[in-house]
CSV table of C-alpha atoms in Angstrom, one decimal:
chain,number,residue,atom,x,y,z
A,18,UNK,CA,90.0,-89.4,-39.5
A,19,UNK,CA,88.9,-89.6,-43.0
A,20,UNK,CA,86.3,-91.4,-42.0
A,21,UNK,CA,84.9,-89.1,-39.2
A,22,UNK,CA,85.4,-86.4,-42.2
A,23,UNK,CA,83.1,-88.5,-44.4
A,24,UNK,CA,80.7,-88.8,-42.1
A,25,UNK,CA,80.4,-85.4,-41.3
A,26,UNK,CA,80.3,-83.9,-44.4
A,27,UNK,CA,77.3,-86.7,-44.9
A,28,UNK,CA,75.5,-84.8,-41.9
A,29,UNK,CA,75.8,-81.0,-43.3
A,30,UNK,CA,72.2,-79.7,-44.0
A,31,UNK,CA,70.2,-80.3,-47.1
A,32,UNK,CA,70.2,-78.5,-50.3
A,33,UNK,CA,67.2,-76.8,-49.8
A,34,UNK,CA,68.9,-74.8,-47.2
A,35,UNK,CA,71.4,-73.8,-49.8
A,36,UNK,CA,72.4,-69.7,-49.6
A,37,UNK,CA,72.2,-69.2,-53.2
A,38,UNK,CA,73.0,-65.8,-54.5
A,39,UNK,CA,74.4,-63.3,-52.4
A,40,UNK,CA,72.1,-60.6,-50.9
A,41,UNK,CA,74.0,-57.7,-52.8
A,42,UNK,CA,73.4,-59.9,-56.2
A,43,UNK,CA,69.3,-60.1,-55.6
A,44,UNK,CA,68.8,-56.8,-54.9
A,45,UNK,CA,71.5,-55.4,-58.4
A,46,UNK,CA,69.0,-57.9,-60.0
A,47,UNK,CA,66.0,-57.1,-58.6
A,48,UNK,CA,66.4,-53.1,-58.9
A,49,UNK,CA,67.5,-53.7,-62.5
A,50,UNK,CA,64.3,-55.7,-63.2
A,51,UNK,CA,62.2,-52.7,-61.5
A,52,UNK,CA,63.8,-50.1,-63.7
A,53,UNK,CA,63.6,-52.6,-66.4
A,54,UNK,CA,59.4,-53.0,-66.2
A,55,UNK,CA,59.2,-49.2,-64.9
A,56,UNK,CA,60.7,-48.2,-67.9
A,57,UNK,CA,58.3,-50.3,-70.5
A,58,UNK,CA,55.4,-49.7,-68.7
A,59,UNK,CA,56.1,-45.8,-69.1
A,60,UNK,CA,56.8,-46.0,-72.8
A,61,UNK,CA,55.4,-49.0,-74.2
A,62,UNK,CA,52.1,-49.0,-71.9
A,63,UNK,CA,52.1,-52.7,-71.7
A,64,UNK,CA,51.9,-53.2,-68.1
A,65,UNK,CA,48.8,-51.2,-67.7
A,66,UNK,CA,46.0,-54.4,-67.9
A,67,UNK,CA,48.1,-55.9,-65.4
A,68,UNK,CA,48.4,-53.6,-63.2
A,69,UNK,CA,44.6,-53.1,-63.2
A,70,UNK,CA,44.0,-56.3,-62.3
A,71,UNK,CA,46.9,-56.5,-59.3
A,72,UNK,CA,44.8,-53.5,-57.9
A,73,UNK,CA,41.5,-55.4,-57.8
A,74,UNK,CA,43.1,-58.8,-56.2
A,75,UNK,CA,44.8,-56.5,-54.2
A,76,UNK,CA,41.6,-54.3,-52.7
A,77,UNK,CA,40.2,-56.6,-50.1
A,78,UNK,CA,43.8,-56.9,-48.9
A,79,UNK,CA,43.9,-53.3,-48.6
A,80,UNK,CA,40.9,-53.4,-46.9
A,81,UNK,CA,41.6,-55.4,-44.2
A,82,UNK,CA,45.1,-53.6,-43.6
A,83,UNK,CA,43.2,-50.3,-43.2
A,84,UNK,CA,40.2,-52.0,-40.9
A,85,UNK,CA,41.8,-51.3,-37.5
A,86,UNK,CA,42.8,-47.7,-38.7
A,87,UNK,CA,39.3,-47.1,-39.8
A,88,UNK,CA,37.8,-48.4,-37.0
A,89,UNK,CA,39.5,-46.1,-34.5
A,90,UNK,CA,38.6,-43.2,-36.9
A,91,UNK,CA,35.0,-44.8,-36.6
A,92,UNK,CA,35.1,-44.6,-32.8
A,93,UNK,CA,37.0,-41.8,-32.1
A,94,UNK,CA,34.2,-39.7,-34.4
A,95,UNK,CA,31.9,-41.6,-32.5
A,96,UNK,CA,32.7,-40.6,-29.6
A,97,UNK,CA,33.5,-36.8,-30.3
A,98,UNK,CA,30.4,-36.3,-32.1
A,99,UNK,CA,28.5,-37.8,-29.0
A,100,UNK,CA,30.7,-35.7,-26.6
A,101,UNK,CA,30.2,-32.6,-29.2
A,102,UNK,CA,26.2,-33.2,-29.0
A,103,UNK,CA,25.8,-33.6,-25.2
A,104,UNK,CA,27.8,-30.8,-25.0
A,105,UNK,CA,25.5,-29.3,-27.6
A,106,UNK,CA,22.3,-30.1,-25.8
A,107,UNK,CA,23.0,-29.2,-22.4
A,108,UNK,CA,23.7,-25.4,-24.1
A,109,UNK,CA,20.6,-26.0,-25.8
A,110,UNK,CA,18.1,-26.5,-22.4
A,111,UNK,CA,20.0,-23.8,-20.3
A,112,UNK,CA,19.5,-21.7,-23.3
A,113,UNK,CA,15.6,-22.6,-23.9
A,114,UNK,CA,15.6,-22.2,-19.9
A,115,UNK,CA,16.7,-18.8,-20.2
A,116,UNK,CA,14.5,-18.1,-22.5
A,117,UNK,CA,11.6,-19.2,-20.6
A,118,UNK,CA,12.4,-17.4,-17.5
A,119,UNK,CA,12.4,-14.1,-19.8
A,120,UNK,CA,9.2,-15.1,-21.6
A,121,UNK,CA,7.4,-15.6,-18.6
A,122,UNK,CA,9.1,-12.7,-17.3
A,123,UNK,CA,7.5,-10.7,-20.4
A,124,UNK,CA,4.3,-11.8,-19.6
A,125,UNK,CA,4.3,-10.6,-16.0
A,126,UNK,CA,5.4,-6.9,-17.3
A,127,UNK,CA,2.9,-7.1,-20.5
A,128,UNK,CA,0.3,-7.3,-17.5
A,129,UNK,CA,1.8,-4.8,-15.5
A,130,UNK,CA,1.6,-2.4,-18.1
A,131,UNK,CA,-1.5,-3.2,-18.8
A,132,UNK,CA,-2.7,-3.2,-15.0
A,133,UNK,CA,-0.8,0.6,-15.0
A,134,UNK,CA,-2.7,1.9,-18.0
A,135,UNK,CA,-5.6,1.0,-16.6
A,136,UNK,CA,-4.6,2.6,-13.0
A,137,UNK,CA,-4.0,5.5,-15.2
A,138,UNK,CA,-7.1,5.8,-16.6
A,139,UNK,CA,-9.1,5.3,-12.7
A,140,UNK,CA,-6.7,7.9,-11.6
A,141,UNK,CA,-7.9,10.2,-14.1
A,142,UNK,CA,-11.7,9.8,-13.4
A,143,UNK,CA,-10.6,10.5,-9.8
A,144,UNK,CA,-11.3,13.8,-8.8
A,145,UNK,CA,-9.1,13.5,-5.2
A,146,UNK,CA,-5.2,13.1,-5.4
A,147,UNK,CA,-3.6,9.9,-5.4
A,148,UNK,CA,0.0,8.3,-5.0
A,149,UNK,CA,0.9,5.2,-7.3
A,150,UNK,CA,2.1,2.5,-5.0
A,151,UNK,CA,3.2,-1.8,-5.3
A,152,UNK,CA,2.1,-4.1,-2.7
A,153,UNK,CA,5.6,-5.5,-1.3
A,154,UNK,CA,4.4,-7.9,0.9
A,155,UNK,CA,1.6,-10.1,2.6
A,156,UNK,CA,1.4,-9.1,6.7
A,157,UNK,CA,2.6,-11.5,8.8
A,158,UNK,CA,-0.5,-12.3,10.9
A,159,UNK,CA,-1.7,-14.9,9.0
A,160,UNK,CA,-5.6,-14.5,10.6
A,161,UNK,CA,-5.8,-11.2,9.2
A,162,UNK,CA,-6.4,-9.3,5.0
A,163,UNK,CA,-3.5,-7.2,5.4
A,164,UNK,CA,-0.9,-6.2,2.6
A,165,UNK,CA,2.4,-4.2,2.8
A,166,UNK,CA,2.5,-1.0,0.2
A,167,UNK,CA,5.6,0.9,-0.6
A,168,UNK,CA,4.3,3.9,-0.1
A,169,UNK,CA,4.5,6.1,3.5
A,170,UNK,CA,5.0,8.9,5.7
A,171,UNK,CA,7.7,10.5,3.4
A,172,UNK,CA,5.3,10.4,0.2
A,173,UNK,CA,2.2,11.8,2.3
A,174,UNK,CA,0.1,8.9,3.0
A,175,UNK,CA,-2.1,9.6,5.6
A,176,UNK,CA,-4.0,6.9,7.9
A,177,UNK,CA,-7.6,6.2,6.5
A,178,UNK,CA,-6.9,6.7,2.9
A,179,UNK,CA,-8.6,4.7,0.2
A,180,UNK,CA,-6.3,1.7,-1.3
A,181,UNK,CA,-7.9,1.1,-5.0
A,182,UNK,CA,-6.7,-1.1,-7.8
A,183,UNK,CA,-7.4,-0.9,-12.0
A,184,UNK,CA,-11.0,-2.7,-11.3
A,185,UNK,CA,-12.0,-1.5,-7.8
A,186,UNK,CA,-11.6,-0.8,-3.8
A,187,UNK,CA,-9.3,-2.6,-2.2
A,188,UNK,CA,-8.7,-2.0,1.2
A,189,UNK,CA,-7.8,0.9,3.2
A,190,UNK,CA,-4.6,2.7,5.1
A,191,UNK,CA,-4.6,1.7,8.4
A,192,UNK,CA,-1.3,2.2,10.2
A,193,UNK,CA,1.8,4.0,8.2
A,194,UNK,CA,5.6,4.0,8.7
A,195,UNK,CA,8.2,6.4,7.2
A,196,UNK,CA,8.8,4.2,3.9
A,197,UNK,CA,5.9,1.8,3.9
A,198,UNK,CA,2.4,1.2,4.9
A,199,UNK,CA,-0.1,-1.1,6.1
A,200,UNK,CA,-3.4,-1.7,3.9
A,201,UNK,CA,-6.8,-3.5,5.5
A,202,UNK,CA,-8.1,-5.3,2.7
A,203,UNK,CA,-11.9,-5.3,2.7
A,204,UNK,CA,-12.4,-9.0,2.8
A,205,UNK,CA,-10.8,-8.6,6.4
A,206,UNK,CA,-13.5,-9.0,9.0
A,207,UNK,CA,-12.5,-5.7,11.1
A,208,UNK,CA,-13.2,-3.0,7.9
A,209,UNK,CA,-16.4,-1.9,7.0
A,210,UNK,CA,-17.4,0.5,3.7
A,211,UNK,CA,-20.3,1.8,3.0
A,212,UNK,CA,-22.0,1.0,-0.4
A,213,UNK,CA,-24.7,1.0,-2.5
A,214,UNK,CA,-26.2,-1.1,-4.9
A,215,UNK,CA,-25.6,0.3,-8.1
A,216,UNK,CA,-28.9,-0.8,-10.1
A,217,UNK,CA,-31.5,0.8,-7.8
A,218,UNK,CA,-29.3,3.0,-5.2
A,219,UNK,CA,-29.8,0.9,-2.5
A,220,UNK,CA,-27.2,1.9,0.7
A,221,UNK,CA,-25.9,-0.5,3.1
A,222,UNK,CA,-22.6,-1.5,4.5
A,223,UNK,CA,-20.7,-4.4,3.6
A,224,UNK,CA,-17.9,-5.9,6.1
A,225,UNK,CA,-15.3,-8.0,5.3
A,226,UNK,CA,-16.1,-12.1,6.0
A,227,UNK,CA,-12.3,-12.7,7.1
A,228,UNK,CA,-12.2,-16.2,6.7
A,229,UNK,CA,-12.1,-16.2,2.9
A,230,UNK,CA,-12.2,-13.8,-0.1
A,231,UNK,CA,-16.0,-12.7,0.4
A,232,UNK,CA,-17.8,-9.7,2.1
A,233,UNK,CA,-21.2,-9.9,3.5
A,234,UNK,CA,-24.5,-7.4,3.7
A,235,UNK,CA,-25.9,-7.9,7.1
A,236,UNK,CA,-28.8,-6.9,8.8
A,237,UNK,CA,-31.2,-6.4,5.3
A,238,UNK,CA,-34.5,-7.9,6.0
A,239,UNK,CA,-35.8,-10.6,3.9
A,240,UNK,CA,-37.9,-8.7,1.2
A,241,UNK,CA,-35.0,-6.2,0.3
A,242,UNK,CA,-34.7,-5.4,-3.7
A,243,UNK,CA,-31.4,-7.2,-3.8
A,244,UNK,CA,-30.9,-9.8,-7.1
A,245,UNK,CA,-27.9,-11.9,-7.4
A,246,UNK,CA,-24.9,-10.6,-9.9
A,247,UNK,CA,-26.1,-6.7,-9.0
A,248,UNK,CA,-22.8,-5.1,-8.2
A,249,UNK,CA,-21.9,-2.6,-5.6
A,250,UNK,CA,-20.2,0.3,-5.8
A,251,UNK,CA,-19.1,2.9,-2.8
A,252,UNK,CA,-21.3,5.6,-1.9
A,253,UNK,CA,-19.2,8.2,-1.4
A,254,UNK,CA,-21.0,9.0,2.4
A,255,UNK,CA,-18.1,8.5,4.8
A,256,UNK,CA,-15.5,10.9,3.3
A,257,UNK,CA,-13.2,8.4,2.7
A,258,UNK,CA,-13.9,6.7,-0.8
A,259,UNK,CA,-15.1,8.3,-3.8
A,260,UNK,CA,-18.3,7.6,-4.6
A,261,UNK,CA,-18.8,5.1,-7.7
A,262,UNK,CA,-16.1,2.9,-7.6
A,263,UNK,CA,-17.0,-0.7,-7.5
A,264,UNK,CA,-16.7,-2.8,-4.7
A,265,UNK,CA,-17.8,-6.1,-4.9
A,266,UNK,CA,-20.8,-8.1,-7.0
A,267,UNK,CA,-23.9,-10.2,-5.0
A,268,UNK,CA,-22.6,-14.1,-5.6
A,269,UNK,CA,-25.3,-15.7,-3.1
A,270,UNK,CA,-28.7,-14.8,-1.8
A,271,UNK,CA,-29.9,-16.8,1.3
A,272,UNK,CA,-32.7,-16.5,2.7
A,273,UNK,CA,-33.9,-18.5,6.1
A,274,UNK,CA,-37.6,-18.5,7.9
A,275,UNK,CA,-36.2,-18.3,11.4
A,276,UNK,CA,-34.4,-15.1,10.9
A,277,UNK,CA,-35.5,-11.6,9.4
A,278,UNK,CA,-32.5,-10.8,7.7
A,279,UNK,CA,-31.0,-12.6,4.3
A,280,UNK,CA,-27.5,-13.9,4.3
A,281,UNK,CA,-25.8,-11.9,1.5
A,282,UNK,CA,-22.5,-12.7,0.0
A,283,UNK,CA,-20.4,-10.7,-2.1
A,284,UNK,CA,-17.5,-11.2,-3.6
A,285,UNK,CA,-14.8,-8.5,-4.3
A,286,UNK,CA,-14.3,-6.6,-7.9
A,287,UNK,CA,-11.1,-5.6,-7.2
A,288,UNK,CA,-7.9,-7.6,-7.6
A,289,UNK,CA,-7.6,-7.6,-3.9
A,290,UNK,CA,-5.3,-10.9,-4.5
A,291,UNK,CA,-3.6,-10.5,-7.9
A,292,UNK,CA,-2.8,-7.0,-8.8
A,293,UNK,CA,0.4,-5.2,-7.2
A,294,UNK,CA,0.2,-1.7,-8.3
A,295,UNK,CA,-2.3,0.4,-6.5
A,296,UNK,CA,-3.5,4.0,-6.1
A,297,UNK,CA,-3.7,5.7,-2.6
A,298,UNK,CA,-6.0,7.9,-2.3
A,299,UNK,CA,-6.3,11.1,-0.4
A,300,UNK,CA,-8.9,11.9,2.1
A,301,UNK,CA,-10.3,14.9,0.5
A,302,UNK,CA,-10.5,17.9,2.8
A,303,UNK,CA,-13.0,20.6,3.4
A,304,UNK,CA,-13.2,23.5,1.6
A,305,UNK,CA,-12.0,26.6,3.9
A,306,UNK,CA,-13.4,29.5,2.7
A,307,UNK,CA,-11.2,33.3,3.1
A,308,UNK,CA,-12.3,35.6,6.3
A,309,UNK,CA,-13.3,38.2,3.6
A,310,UNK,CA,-16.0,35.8,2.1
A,311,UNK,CA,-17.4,34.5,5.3
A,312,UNK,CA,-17.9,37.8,6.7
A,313,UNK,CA,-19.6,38.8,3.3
A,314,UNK,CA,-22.0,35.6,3.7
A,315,UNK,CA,-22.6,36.9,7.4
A,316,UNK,CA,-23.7,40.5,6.3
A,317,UNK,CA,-25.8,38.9,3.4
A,318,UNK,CA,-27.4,36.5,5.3
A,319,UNK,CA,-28.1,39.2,8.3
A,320,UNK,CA,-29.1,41.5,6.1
A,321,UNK,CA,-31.9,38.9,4.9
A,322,UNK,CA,-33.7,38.5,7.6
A,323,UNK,CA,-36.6,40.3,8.5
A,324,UNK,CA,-36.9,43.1,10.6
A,325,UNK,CA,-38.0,43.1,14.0
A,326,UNK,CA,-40.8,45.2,14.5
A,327,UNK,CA,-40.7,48.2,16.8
A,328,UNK,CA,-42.6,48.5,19.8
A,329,UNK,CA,-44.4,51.6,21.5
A,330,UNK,CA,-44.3,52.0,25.4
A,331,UNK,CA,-47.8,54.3,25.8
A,332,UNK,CA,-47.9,55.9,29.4
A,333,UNK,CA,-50.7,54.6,31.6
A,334,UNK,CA,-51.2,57.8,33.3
A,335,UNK,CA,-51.5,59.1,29.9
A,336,UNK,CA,-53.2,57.2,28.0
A,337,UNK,CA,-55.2,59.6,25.4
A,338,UNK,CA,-51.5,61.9,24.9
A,339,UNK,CA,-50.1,59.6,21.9
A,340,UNK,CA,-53.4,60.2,20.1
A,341,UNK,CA,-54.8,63.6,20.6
A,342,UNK,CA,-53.5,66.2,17.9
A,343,UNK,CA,-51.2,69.3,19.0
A,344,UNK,CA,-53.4,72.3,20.3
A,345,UNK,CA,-53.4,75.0,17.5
């Protein structure tokens, strides 16, 4: 047994292993050595070199303990600042959108005020009435110049009235509902007007071409006084549009040996394709005059004329009794 003992105590571990002071012991020593260096370093200032120089082998430590910290900041401000600026842009383009859309917007209205002043100033110079109207629509029949206007029975349109724009003729009323009406554009092969050319007074008719935006001049012979850019205006003759306002300007002269009349090709002044406010108007009427002033005008002009003069029956059995003087 005391050899099994001896033996054993033989195997027990190392020194190195050895427990040494307690727990409890290190940290009484340990706390008093703290206090001990916390209290120099406040009075005596001694520690201060030291602990300068514990700091600055100490900083890339610190570093590297605050990396992974600092680089979720890193990302996570990454990715909110990308979020914040996508976020940011998208406001950005709806916002420039909507600012295009009004821009172009208050371009369209800049030019229909301008369009109206100048409607206002044609409907001035116009000595018939007319109705302000907007073009709604295009008609449906797509072989046909035809425009819808807002303006109808209700506001006094009548069939036949004149359909003029800020720079010129138009078209024409041709068929009218309660609210709306239709308009024959010039350029449409069916409408005729009758015009004249404004440099030397020249009357013809022009008739819409149909196909495109054009009129045409047919049936002047070869030799007419007709120069390309002259400019047409109506003359008035019809009843239907007042004289003056322009119609359309000469664009192409052709002339042809085997035919006696020039191909002449106009095209339209007026916006018959861009404007949308229009003037309609009215067919003026004829002057009735009162029952008292036409029976005045009667008497004057009957009492104008000459007399007839008076004619004296002479008896043939008697033929000397007219001249011979009374018997005394």
């Amino acid at each position: 047994m005391h050899g099994f003992n001896h033996k054993f105590e033989q195997q027990q571990a190392p020194a190195f292993f050895a427990r040494g002071p307690s727990p409890f012991a290190r940290l009484v020593f340990f706390s008093a050595l703290s206090l001990a260096l916390m209290a120099t370093d406040s009075r005596l200032q001694y520690l201060i070199v030291l602990r300068q120089n514990l700091v600055a082998i100490l900083h890339p430590l610190q570093l590297v303990a605050n990396l992974p910290s600092q680089v979720y900041r890193d990302i996570n401000t990454y990715f909110s600042t990308h979020h914040y600026l996508l976020a940011e842009n998208k406001r950005l383009q709806l916002k420039t959108l909507e600012q295009s859309i009004l821009l172009q917007g208050l371009n369209t209205l800049t030019l229909e005020n301008e369009n109206l002043r100048e409607l206002l100033k044609a409907n001035k110079s116009l000595t018939q009435n007319s109705i302000l109207g907007e073009i709604m629509y295009v008609g449906r029949d797509p072989f046909t110049r035809k425009v819808i206007v807002n303006r109808g029975e209700n506001h006094q349109v009548q069939i036949g009235e004149a359909v003029v724009d800020a720079t010129g003729v138009i078209g024409q009323v041709t068929r009218i509902y309660p609210l709306s009406s239709e308009v024959t554009l010039i350029t449409d092969k069916s409408l005729a007007i009758p015009i004249q050319i404004e440099r030397n007074g020249l009357r013809a008719i022009a008739f819409g071409h149909g196909r495109d935006n054009t009129l045409d001049l047919p049936y002047l012979p070869t030799n007419v006084d007709i120069k390309q850019g002259d400019k047409l205006v109506t003359s008035g003759i019809d009843g239907i549009y007042p004289a003056g306002l322009a119609v359309a300007t000469v664009s192409h002269i052709e002339i042809t040996p085997d035919s006696p009349f020039a191909r002449i090709i106009c095209v339209p002044t007026g916006g018959v394709e861009h404007h949308r406010q229009v003037l309609l108007v009215s067919i003026p009427k004829p002057e009735i005059l009162p029952k008292e002033v036409l029976s005045d005008l009667t008497s004057k002009k009957t009492s104008a004329l000459p007399a007839a003069p008076e004619k004296v029956i002479s008896d043939p059995a008697a033929p000397n009794k007219v001249n011979q003087p009374h018997a005394q």
